[in-house]
XYZ file of C-alpha atoms in Angstrom:
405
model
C 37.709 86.701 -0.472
C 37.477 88.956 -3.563
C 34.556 91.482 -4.340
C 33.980 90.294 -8.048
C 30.236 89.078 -7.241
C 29.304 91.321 -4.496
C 25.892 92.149 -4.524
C 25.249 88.339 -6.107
C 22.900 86.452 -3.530
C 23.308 82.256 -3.777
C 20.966 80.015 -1.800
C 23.012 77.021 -1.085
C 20.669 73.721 -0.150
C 23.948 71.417 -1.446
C 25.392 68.936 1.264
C 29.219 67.168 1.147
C 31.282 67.916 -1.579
C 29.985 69.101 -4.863
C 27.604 71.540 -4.334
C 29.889 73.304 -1.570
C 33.023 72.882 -3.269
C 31.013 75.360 -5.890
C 29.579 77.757 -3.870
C 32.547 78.257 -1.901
C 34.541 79.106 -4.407
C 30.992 81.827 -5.295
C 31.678 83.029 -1.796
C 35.169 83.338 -1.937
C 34.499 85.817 -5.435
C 31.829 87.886 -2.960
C 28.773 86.310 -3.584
C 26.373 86.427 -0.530
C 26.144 82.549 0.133
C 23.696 81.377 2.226
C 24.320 78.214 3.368
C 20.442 76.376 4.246
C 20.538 72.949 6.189
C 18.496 70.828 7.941
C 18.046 70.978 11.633
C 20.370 67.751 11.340
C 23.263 69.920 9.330
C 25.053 68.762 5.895
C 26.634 65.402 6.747
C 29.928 66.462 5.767
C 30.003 68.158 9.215
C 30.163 64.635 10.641
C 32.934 63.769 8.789
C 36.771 62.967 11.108
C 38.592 64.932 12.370
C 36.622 67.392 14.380
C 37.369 68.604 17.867
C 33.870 69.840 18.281
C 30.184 68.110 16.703
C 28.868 68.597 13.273
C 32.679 70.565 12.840
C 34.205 68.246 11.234
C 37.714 69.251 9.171
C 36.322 68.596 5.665
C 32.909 71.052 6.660
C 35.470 73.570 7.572
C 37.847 73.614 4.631
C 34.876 73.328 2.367
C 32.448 76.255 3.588
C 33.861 79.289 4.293
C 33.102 82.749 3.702
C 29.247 81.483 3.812
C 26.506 82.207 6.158
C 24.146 78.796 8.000
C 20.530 79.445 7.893
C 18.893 76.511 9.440
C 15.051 75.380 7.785
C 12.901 72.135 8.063
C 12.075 72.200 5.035
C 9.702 69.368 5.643
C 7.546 71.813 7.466
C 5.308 74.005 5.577
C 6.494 77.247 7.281
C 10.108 75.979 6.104
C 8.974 76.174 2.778
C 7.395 79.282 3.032
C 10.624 81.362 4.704
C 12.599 79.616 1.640
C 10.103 81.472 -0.990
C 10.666 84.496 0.685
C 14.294 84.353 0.334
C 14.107 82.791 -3.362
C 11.994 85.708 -4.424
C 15.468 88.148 -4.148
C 17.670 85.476 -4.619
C 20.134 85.707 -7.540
C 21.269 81.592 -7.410
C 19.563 78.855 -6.552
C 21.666 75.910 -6.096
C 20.961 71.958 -4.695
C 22.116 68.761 -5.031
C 19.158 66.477 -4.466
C 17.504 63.983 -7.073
C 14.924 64.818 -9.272
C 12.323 62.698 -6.830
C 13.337 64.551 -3.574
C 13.526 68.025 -5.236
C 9.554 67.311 -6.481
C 8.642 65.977 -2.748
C 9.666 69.577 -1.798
C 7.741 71.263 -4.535
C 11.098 72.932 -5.449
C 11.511 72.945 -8.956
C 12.813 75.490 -11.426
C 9.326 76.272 -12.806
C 7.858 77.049 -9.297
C 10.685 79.087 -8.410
C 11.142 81.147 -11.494
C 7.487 82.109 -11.452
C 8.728 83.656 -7.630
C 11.535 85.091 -9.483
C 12.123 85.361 -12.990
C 15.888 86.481 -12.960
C 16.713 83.663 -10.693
C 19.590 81.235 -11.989
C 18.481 78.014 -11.262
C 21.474 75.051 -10.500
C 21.226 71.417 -10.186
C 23.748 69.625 -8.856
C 23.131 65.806 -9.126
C 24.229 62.759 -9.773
C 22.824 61.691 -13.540
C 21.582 64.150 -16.043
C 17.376 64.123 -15.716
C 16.643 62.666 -19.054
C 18.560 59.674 -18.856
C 17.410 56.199 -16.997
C 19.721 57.197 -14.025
C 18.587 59.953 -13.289
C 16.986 59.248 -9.994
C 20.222 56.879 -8.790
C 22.268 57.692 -5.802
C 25.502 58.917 -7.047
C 28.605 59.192 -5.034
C 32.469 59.806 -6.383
C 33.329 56.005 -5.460
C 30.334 54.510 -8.019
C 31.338 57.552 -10.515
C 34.885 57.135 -10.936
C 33.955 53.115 -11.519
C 31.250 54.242 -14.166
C 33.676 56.568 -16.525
C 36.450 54.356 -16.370
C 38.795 55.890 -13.948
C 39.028 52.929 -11.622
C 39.668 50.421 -14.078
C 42.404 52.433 -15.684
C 43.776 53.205 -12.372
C 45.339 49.417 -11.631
C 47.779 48.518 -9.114
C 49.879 45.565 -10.041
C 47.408 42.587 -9.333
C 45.134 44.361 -12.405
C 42.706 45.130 -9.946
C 40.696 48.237 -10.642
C 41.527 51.397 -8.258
C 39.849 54.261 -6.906
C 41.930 57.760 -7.180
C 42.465 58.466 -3.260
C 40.526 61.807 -3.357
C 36.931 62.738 -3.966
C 37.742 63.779 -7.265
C 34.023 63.580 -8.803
C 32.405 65.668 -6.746
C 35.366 68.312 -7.677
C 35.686 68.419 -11.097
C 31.588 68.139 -11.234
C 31.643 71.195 -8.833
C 33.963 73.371 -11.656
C 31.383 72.574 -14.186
C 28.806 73.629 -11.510
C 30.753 76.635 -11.126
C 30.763 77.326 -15.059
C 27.209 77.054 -15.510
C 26.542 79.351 -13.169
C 29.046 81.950 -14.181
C 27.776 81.845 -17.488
C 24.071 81.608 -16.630
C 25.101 85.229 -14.730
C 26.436 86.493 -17.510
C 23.909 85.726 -19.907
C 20.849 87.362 -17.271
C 23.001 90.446 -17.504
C 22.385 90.617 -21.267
C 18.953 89.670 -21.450
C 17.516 89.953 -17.792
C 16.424 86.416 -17.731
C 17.370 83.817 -15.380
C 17.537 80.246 -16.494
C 18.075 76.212 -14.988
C 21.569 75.325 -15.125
C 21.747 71.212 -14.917
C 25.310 69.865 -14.081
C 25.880 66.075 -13.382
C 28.639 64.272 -12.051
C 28.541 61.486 -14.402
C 28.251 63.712 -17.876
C 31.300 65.874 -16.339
C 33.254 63.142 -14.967
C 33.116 60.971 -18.731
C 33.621 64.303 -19.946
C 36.616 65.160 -18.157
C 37.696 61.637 -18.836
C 37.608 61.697 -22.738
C 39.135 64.611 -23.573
C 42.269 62.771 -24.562
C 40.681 58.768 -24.337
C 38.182 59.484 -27.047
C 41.121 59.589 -29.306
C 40.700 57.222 -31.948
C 37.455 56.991 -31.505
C 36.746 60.808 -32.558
C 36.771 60.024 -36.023
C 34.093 57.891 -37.638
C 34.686 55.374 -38.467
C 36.372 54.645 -35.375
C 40.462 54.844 -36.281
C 42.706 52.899 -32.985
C 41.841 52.511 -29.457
C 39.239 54.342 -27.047
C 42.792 55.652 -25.427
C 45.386 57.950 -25.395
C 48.526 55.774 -25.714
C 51.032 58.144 -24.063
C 49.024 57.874 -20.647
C 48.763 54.272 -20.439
C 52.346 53.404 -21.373
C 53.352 50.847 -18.537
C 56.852 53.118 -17.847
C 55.002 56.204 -17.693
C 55.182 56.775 -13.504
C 57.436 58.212 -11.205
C 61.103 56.951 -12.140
C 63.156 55.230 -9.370
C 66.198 56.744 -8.508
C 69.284 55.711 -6.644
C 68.061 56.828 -3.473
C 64.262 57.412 -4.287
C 61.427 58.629 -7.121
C 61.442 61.731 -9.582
C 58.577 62.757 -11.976
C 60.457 63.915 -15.382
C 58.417 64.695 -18.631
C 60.507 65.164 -21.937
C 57.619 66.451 -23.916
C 59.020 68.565 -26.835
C 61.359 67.397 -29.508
C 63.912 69.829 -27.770
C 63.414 68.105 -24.493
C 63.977 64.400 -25.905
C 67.226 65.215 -27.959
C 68.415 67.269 -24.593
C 67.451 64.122 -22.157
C 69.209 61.748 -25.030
C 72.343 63.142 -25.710
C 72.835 63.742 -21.980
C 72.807 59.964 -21.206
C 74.971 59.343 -24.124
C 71.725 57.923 -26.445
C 72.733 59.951 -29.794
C 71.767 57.000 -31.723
C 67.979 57.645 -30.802
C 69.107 61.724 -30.680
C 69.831 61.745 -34.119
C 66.788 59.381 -35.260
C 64.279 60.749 -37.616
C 61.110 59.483 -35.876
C 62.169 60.836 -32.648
C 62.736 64.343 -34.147
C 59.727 64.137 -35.529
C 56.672 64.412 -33.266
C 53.913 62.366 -34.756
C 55.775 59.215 -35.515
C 57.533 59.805 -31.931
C 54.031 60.053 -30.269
C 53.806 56.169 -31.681
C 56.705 54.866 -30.741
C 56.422 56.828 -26.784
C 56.594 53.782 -24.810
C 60.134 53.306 -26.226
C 61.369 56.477 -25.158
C 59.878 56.068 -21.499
C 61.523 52.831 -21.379
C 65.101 54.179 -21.803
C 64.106 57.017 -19.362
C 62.846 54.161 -16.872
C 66.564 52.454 -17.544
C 68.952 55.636 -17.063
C 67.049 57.260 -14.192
C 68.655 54.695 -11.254
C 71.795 55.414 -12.375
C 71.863 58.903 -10.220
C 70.577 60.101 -6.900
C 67.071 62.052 -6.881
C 68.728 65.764 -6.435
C 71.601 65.245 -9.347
C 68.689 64.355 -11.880
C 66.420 67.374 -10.709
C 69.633 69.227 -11.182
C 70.032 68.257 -14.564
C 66.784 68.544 -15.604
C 66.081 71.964 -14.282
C 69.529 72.981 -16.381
C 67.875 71.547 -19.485
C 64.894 73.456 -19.106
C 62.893 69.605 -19.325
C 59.667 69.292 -16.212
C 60.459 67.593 -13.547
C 59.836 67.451 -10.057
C 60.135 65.416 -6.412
C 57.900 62.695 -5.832
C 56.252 64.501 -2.598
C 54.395 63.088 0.413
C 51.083 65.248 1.486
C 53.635 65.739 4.262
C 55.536 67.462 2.274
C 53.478 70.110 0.571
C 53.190 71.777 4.386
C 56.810 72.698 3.771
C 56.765 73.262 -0.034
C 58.648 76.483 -0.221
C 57.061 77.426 -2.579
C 53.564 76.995 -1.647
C 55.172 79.427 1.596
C 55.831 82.092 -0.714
C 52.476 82.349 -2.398
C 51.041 82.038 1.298
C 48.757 79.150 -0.023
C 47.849 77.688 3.620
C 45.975 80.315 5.941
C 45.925 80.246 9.661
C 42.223 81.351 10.782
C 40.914 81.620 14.420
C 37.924 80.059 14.223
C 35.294 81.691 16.888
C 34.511 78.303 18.196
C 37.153 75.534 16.549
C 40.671 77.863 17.729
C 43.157 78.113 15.502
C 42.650 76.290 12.180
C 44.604 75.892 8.631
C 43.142 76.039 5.197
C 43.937 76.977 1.919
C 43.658 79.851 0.459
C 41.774 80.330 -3.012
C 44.088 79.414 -5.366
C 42.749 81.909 -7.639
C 44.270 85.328 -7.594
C 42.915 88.481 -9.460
C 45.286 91.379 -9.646
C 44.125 94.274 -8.489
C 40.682 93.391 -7.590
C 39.931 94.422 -4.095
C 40.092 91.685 -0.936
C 38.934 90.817 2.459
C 40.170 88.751 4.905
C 38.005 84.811 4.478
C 35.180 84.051 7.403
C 35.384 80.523 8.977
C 32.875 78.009 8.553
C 29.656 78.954 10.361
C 28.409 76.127 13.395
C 24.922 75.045 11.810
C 22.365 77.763 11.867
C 24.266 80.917 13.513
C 23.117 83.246 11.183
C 19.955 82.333 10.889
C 18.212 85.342 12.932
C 20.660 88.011 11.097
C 19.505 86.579 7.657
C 15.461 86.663 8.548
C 15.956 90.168 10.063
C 17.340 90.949 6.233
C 14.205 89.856 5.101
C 12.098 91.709 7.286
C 11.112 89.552 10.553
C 11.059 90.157 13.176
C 11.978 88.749 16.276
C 8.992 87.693 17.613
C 8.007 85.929 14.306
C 11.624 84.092 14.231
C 11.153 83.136 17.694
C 7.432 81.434 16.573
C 9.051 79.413 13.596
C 11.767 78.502 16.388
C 8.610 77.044 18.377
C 7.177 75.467 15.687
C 10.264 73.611 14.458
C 10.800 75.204 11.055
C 13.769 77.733 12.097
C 16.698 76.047 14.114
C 18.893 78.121 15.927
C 21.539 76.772 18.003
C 21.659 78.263 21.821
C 25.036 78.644 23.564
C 24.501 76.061 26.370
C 23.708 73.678 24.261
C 27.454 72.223 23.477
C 26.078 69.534 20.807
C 25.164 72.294 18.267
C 28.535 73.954 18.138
């Protein structure tokens, strides 16, 4: 973890995947995050693998460097600890729906009248003026809803779901963003602000960049696509003994890749020298690469290609990335020894500033074990931590009881 946002305090109420995947990456840049659950923990701790409860693999790659504070929130003394905390709190973030976040009287208005500098984020599903708003959004229903699945088919045309929770990600950058920049901007005027960031807006966002196409210019000129991508030969190429990715991009590339199969015909053409009319025609070009690629092993055509200077790469198996050597020499995976979980691999943050100073990442904290460290931050006491204990608002796990770590 870096030291870029030390001194920056985030209040994390997000569960799963988007709202942690953001504040994590907070935490690893310094931040103070303070991770507040339920009594019954973020879900994701549930998730499989896990060789110990609510410690699940997911939990632990997705939360470290943060500290578990354990509320009902349901309670009124939950409520009232969270105001306390809110009132020096720099970030606010949550992923609940506009209806939940009301039950809970937390809304930006309330809170910024506790704290006028605070930087308000909500992570959810649908933006809050739209008739979706209040839907339950998860990456499954969002990749359907932007078009991912149904441009995603397998070779029955049947509509498929990208094997990774990618919504929840890319949403969680934007989340990131917003907040960065909603930092920046308190520095200049001293104001805080409500940052709103929804999975579906950044997901058809991320989507269109290059699928708007045609369809940027009004009126409309082509297809709601970007050809290139859906080209039928654009995928991994077979081999004789297996799959490479190449890309000829560049004029340069395509005349290298042509002549060295013996194609100077199409080398020599005018509308593959020149980009535009070859950006038309690019389903012809991947066709001949589709043809010439069995005609050599996997290694003799990454050979080739890396002497021409034209991207390429293996077709890898997750497998394979544990032994990337290259991955090795950036030391991207990180061996921690978790206090309670043993020995446990991660990745690192793949971020790197130069120069900026660093500290070794903290593990995932077991639900609620900071709780009595953060309150004594604030000023209780123990005897007033142990009463909210009593009274159900304050969970803190005890060391007999195995089910809580």
């Amino acid at each position: 973890m870096f030291e870029l946002l030390k001194g920056i305090t985030v209040l994390d109420l997000s569960t799963v995947v988007f709202g942690p995947f953001a504040s994590q990456m907070l935490a690893d840049f310094g931040a103070d995050v303070i991770k507040i659950e339920s009594p019954d923990g973020d879900i994701f701790r549930a998730a499989a693998p896990a060789r110990s409860p609510r410690m699940g693999a997911g939990y632990l790659n997705l939360n470290r460097n943060k500290r578990s504070l354990s509320l009902d929130l349901k309670s009124a003394e939950g409520r009232a600890m969270l105001d306390r905390l809110v009132a020096d709190a720099d970030v606010f973030l949550h992923n609940m729906r506009p209806k939940a976040i009301e039950r809970l009287d937390l809304g930006y208005e309330r809170l910024a009248a506790l704290n006028e500098r605070l930087i308000y984020c909500a992570a959810v599903g649908f933006g809050s003026d739209g008739p979706y708003a209040n839907d339950p959004a998860y990456d499954d229903v969002i990749q359907s809803m932007t078009g991912f699945a149904s441009m995603n088919i397998d070779p029955a045309a049947e509509p498929q779901l990208l094997p990774t929770i990618l919504t929840d990600k890319v949403a969680g950058l934007y989340a990131l963003a917003g907040i960065l920049g909603a930092l920046l901007s308190r520095e200049r005027t001293g104001r805080g602000m409500a940052v709103e960031a929804a999975m579906f807006e950044s997901l058809a966002s991320f989507m269109l960049v290059e699928h708007l196409s045609g369809h940027v210019f009004e009126p409309a000129e082509g297809t709601l696509r970007y050809d290139r991508l859906t080209s039928p030969h654009r995928r991994p190429h077979r081999t004789a003994d297996g799959y490479i990715a190449a890309l000829p991009y560049s004029t340069r590339h395509w005349v290298k890749f042509l002549r060295l199969i013996g194609r100077n015909d199409l080398a020599d053409a005018d509308w593959v020298c020149d980009a535009s009319r070859r950006s038309e025609r690019i389903g012809e070009l991947y066709a001949v690469l589709a043809e010439a690629t069995p005609a050599r092993t996997s290694a003799e055509w990454l050979t080739e290609f890396r002497r021409l200077d034209i991207p390429c790469g293996p077709v890898n198996r997750l497998e394979d990335l544990l032994d990337d050597p290259h991955l090795a020499a950036v030391d991207f995976f990180q061996r921690v020894d978790h206090p309670t979980e043993g020995a446990i691999n991660t990745v690192r943050q793949p971020l790197r500033f130069l120069g900026a100073p660093s500290h070794t990442d903290i593990p995932a904290p077991r639900l609620g074990v900071d709780g009595r460290k953060v309150l004594h931050e604030y000023g209780m006491d123990d005897a007033t931590i142990d009463n909210l204990v009593a009274a159900g608002a304050l969970y803190l796990p005890q060391e007999h009881d195995s089910s809580h770590e």
